[in-house]
Coordinates of C-alpha atoms and ligand atoms in Angstrom, one line a residue:
X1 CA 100.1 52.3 -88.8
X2 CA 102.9 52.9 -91.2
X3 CA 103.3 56.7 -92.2
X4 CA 101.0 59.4 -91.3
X5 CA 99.4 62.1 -89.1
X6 CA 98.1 60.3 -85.8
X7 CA 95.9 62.4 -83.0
X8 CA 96.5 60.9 -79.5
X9 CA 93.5 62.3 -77.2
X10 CA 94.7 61.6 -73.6
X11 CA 98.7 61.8 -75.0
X12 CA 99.9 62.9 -71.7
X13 CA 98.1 60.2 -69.8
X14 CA 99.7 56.7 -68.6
X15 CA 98.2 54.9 -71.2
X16 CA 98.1 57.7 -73.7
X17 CA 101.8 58.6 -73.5
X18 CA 103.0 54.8 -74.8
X19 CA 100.7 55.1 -77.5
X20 CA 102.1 58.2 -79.0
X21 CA 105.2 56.9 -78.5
X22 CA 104.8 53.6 -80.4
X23 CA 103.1 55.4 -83.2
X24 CA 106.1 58.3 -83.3
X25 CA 108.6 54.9 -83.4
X26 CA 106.8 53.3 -86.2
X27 CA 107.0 56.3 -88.4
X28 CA 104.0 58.1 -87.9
X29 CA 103.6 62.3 -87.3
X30 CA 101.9 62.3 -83.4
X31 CA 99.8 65.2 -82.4
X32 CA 99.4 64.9 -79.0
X33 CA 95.7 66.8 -77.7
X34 CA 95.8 67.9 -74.0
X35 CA 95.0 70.2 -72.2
X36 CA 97.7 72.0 -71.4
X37 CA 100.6 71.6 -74.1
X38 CA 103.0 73.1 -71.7
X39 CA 102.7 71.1 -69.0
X40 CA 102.8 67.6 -70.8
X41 CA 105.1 65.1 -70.2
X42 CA 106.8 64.0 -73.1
X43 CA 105.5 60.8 -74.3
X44 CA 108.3 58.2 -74.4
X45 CA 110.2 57.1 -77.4
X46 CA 109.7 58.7 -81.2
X47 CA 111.4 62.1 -80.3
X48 CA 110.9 65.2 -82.8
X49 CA 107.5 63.2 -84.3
X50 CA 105.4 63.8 -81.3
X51 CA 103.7 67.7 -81.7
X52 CA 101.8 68.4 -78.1
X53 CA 98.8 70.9 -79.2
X54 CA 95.7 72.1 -77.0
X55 CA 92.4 70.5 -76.8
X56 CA 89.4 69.6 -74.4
X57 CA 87.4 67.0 -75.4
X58 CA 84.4 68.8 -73.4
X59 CA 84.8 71.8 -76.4
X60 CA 84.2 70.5 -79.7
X61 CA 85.9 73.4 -81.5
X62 CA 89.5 72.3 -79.7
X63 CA 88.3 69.0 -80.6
X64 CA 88.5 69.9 -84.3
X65 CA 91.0 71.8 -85.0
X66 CA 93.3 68.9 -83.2
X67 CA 91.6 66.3 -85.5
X68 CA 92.2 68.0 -88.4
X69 CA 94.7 66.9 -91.3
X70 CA 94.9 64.1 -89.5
X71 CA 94.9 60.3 -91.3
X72 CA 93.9 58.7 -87.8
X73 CA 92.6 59.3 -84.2
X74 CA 92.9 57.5 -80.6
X75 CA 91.5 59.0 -77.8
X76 CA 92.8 57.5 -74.9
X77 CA 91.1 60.3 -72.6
X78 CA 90.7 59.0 -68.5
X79 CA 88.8 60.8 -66.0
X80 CA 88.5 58.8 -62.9
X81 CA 87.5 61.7 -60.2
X82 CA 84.8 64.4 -61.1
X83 CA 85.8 67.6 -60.5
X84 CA 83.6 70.6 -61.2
X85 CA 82.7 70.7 -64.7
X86 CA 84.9 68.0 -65.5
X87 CA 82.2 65.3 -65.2
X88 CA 82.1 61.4 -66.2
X89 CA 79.6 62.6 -68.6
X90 CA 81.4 65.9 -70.0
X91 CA 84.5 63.6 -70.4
X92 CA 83.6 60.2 -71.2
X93 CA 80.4 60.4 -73.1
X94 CA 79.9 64.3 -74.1
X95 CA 84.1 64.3 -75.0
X96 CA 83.5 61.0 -76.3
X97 CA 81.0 61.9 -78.9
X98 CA 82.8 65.4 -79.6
X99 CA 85.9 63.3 -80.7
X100 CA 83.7 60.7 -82.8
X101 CA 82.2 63.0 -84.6
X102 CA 84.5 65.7 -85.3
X103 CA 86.6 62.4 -86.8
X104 CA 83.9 61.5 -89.4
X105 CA 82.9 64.9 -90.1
X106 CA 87.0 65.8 -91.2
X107 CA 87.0 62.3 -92.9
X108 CA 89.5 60.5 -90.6
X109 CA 89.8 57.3 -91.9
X110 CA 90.2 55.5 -88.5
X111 CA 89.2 56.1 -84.9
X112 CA 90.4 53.8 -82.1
X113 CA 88.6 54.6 -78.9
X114 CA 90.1 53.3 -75.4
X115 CA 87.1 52.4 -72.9
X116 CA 87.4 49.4 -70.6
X117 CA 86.3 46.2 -69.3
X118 CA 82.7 46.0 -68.2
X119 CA 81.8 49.4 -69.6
X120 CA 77.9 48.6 -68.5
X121 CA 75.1 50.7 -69.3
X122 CA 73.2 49.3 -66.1
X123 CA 76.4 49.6 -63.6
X124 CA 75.8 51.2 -60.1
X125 CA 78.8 52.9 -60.8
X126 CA 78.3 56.3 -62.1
X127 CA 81.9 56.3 -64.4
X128 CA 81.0 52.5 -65.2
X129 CA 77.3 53.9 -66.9
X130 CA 79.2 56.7 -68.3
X131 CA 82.0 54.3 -70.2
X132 CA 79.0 52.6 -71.4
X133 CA 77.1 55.4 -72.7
X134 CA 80.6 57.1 -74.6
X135 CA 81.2 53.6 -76.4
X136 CA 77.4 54.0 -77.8
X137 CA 78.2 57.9 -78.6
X138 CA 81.1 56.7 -80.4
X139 CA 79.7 53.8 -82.1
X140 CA 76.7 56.1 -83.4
X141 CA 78.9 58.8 -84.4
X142 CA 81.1 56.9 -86.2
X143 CA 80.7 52.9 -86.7
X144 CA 83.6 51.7 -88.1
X145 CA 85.3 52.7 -84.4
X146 CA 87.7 50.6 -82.9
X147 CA 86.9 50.0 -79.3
X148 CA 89.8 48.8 -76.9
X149 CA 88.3 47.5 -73.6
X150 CA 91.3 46.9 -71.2
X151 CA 91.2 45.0 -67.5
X152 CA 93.6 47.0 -65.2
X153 CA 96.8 48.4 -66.7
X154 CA 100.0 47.7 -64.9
X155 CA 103.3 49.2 -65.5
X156 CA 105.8 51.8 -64.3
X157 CA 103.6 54.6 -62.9
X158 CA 100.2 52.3 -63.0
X159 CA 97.6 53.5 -60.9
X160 CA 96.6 50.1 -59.3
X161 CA 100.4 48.3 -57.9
X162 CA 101.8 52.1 -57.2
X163 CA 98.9 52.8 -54.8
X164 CA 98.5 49.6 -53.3
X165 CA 102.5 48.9 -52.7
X166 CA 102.5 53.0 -50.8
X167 CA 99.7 51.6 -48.9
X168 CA 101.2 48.6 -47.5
X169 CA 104.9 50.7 -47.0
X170 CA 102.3 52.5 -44.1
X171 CA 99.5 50.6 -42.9
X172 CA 99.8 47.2 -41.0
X173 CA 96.7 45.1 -42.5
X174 CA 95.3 45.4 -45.8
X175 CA 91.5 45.8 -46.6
X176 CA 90.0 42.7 -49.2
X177 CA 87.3 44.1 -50.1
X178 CA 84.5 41.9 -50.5
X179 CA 87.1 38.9 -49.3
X180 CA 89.0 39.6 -52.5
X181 CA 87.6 36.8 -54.8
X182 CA 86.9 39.2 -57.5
X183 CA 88.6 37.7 -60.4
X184 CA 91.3 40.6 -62.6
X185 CA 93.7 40.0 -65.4
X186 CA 95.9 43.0 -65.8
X187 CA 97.3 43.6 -69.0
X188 CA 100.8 45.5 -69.5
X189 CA 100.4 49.2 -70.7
X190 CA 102.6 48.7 -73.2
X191 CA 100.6 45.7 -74.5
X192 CA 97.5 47.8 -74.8
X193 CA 100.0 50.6 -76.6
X194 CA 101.0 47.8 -79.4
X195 CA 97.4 47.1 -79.9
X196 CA 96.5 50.5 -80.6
X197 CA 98.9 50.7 -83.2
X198 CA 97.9 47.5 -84.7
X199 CA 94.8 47.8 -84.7
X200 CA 95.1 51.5 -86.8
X201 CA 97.2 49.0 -89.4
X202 CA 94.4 46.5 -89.7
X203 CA 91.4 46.9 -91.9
X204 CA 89.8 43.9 -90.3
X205 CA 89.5 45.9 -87.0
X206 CA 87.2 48.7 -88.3
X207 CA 84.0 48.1 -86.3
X208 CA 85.3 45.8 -83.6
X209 CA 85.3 46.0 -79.8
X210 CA 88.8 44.4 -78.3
X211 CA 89.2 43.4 -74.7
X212 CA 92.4 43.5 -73.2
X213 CA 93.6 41.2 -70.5
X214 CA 97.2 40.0 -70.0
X215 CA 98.2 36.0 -69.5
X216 CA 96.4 34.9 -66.5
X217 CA 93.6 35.6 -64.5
X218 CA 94.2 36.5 -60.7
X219 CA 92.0 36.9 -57.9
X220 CA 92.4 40.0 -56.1
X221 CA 93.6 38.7 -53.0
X222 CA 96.2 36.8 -55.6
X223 CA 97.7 40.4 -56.6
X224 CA 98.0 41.4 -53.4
X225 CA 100.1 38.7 -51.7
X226 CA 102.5 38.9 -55.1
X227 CA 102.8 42.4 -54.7
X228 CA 103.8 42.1 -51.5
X229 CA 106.0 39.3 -51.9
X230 CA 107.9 41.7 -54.1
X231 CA 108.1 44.2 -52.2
X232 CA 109.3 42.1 -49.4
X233 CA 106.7 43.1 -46.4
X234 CA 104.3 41.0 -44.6
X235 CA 101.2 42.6 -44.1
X236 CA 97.7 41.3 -42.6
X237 CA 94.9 41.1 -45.4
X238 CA 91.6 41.8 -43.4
X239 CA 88.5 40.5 -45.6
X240 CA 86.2 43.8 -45.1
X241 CA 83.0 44.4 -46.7
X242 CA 82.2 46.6 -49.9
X243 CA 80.2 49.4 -47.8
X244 CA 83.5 49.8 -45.5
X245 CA 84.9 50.4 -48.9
X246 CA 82.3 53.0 -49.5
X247 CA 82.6 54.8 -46.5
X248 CA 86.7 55.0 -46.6
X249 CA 86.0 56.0 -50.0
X250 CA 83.6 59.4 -49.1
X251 CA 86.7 59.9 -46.6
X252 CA 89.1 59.7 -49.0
X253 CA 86.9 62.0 -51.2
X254 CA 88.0 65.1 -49.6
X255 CA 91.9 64.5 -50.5
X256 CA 93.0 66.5 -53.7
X257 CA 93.9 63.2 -55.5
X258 CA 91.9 60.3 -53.7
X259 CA 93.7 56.9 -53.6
X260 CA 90.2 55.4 -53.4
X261 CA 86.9 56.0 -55.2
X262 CA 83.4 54.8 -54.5
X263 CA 83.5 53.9 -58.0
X264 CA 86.6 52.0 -57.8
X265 CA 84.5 50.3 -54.6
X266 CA 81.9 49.0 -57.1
X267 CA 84.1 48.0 -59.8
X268 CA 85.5 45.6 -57.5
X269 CA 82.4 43.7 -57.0
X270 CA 82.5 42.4 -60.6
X271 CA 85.3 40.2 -62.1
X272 CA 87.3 42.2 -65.0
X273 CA 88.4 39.7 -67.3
X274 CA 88.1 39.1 -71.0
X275 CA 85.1 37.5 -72.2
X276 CA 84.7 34.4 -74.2
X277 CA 84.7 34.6 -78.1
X278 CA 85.4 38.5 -77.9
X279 CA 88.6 39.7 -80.0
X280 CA 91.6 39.7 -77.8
X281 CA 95.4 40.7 -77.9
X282 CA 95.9 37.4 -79.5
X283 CA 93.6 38.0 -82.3
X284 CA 96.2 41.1 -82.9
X285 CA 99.3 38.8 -82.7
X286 CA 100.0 39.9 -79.5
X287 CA 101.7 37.4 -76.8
X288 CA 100.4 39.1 -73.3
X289 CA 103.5 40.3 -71.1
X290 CA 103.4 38.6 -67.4
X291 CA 102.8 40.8 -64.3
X292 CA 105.8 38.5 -62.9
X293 CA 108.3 39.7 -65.6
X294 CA 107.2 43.9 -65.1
X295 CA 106.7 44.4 -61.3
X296 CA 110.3 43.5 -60.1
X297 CA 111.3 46.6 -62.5
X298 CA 109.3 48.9 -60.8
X299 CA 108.4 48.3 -57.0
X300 CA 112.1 48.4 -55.6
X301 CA 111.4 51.5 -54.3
X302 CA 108.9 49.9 -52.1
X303 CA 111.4 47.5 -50.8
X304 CA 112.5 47.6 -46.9
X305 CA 115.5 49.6 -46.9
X306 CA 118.7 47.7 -47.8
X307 CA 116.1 45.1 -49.5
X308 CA 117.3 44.4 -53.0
Ligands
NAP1 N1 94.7 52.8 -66.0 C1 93.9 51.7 -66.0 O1 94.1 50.7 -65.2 C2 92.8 51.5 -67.0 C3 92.1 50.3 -67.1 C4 91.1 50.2 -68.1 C5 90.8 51.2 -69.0 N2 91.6 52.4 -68.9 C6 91.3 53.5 -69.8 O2 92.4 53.8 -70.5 C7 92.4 55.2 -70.9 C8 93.6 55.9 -70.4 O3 93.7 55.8 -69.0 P1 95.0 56.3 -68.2 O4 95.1 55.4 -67.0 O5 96.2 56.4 -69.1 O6 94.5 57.7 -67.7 P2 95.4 58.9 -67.1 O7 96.8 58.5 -66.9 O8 94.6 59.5 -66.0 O9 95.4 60.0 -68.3 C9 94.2 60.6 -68.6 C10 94.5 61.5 -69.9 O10 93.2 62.1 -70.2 C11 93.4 63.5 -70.4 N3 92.2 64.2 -70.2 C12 91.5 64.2 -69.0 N4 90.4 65.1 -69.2 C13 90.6 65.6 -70.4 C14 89.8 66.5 -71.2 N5 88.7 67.1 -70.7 N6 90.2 66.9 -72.4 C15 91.3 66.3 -73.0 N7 92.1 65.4 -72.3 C16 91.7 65.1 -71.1 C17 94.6 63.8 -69.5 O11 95.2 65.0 -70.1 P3 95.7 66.3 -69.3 O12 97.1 66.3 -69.4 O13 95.0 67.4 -70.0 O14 95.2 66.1 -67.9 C18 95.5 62.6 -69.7 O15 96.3 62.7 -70.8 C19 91.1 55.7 -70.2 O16 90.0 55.7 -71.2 C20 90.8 54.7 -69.1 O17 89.5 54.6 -68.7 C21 92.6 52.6 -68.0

């Protein structure tokens, strides 16, 4: 996207943040939608073009006076713990639609709409069903969508190395869930960032559904020993079974920000890679960045002391 008004749902977010900032760097006016303006972070690169302003996907009216006057709209929204009233279904399908169609119904010429990897409508997982039923929201509310579908994102402040690299700074043995065969293929944050912003420039991507996976395929068990071969420790990894999973994950349910979700639990029984013949990062000109060449910027901190 050259020039432009841009509205970043989900601008304070990991994934949302890079976005706003690529846009901001390649010239275009970011409004940011969050929650709370005051409190967000601000998104990296593209100072002074980035505009934080205040919207809930859950309340259509926020929804469209944050759309409004603008040329384009991501919504990069993640909710990935219910809480209250802030459901998988408020957020991911209700928010979802609210977003689509406040988009068509102000004229925005393009919507790119971040979901993920093996959004199923049949899924045990409750978030899984709920990805599944926003993309459909979306797609009925406005067709000409873009749908990104990204396998794990790593990077400074990921959700997935951070949490497993404090894990095994504590505990002795690590759990493989399900013997850790499940097959992954992260893709870099800022990858999926680039592609957001290409994909706004291209009007061959109207109407498609991306998946987003980075330049190899891993097993679990894979990630795990090279993340702990960077961080320099030698931990046990204990094959355990999915409903172990489950239970640790009702534990970890009463914690104010769980490490560990029964959802995440199911998730990991199904690989997350990109499928065959689906439009990928390459299809965008986009040469995936390595795992190997961003974790050793990032996990020092995990190190043994007086590791490098
Ligand atoms: N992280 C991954 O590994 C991964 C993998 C595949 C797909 N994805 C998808 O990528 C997208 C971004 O994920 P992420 O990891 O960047 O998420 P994140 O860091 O948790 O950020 C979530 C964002 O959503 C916003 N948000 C939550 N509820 C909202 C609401 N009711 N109204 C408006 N904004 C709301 C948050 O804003 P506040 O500041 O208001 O809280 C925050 O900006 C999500 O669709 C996620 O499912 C992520």
């Amino acid at each position: 996207m050259a020039q432009g008004q841009v509205t970043v749902f989900g601008g304070s977010g990991f994934l949302g943040r890079r976005i706003a900032g690529r846009l901001a760097a390649g010239g275009a006016a970011v409004r940011v939608a969050v929650r709370n303006p005051d409190a967000a972070p601000a998104p990296e690169g593209g100072a002074g073009r980035i505009v934080p302003v205040r919207a809930d996907v859950r309340d259509e009216d926020s929804v469209t006076r944050a759309v409004e006057g603008s040329g384009a709209v991501v919504n990069a929204v993640g909710l990935y713990v219910e809480r209250g009233e802030a459901t998988f279904d408020a957020v991911h399908v209700l928010g979802a639609r609210h977003v689509a169609r406040q988009s068509a119904r102000a004229g925005i010429a393009r919507l790119v709409h971040v979901s993920g990897i093996g959004a199923e409508p049949n899924s045990e997982s409750s978030y899984v069903r709920a990805r599944a039923a926003g993309e459909a929201a979306v797609r009925e509310a406005f067709p000409d969508a873009t749908i990104l579908r990204p396998s794990v994102l790593f990077g400074p402040e990921d959700a997935f190395f951070n949490t497993l690299a404090a894990l095994a700074r504590v505990a002795p043995a690590l759990p493989l869930f399900g013997g850790g065969m499940t097959r992954l293929q992260p893709v870099y944050v800022d990858d999926v960032a680039e592609a957001a912003a290409r994909v706004l420039a291209r009007p061959s991507a109207r109407g498609q559904t991306y998946e987003l996976g980075g330049p190899r395929v891993y097993t679990y068990k894979a990630l795990m020993r090279l993340l702990l071969e960077e961080i320099g420790r030698k931990r046990i990894l204990v094959p355990a079974p999915y409903g172990l999973g489950e239970v640790l994950a009702v534990l970890a349910g009463i914690l104010p920000n769980p490490p560990l979700t029964r959802d995440q639990i199911i998730l990991m029984k199904t690989d997350n890679v990109v499928g065959a013949n689906v439009p990928a990062l390459a299809d965008l000109g986009i040469e995936p960045t390595a795992v190997e060449t961003v974790l050793p910027t990032y996990m020092a901190r995990f190190r043994p002391p007086g590791r490098p």
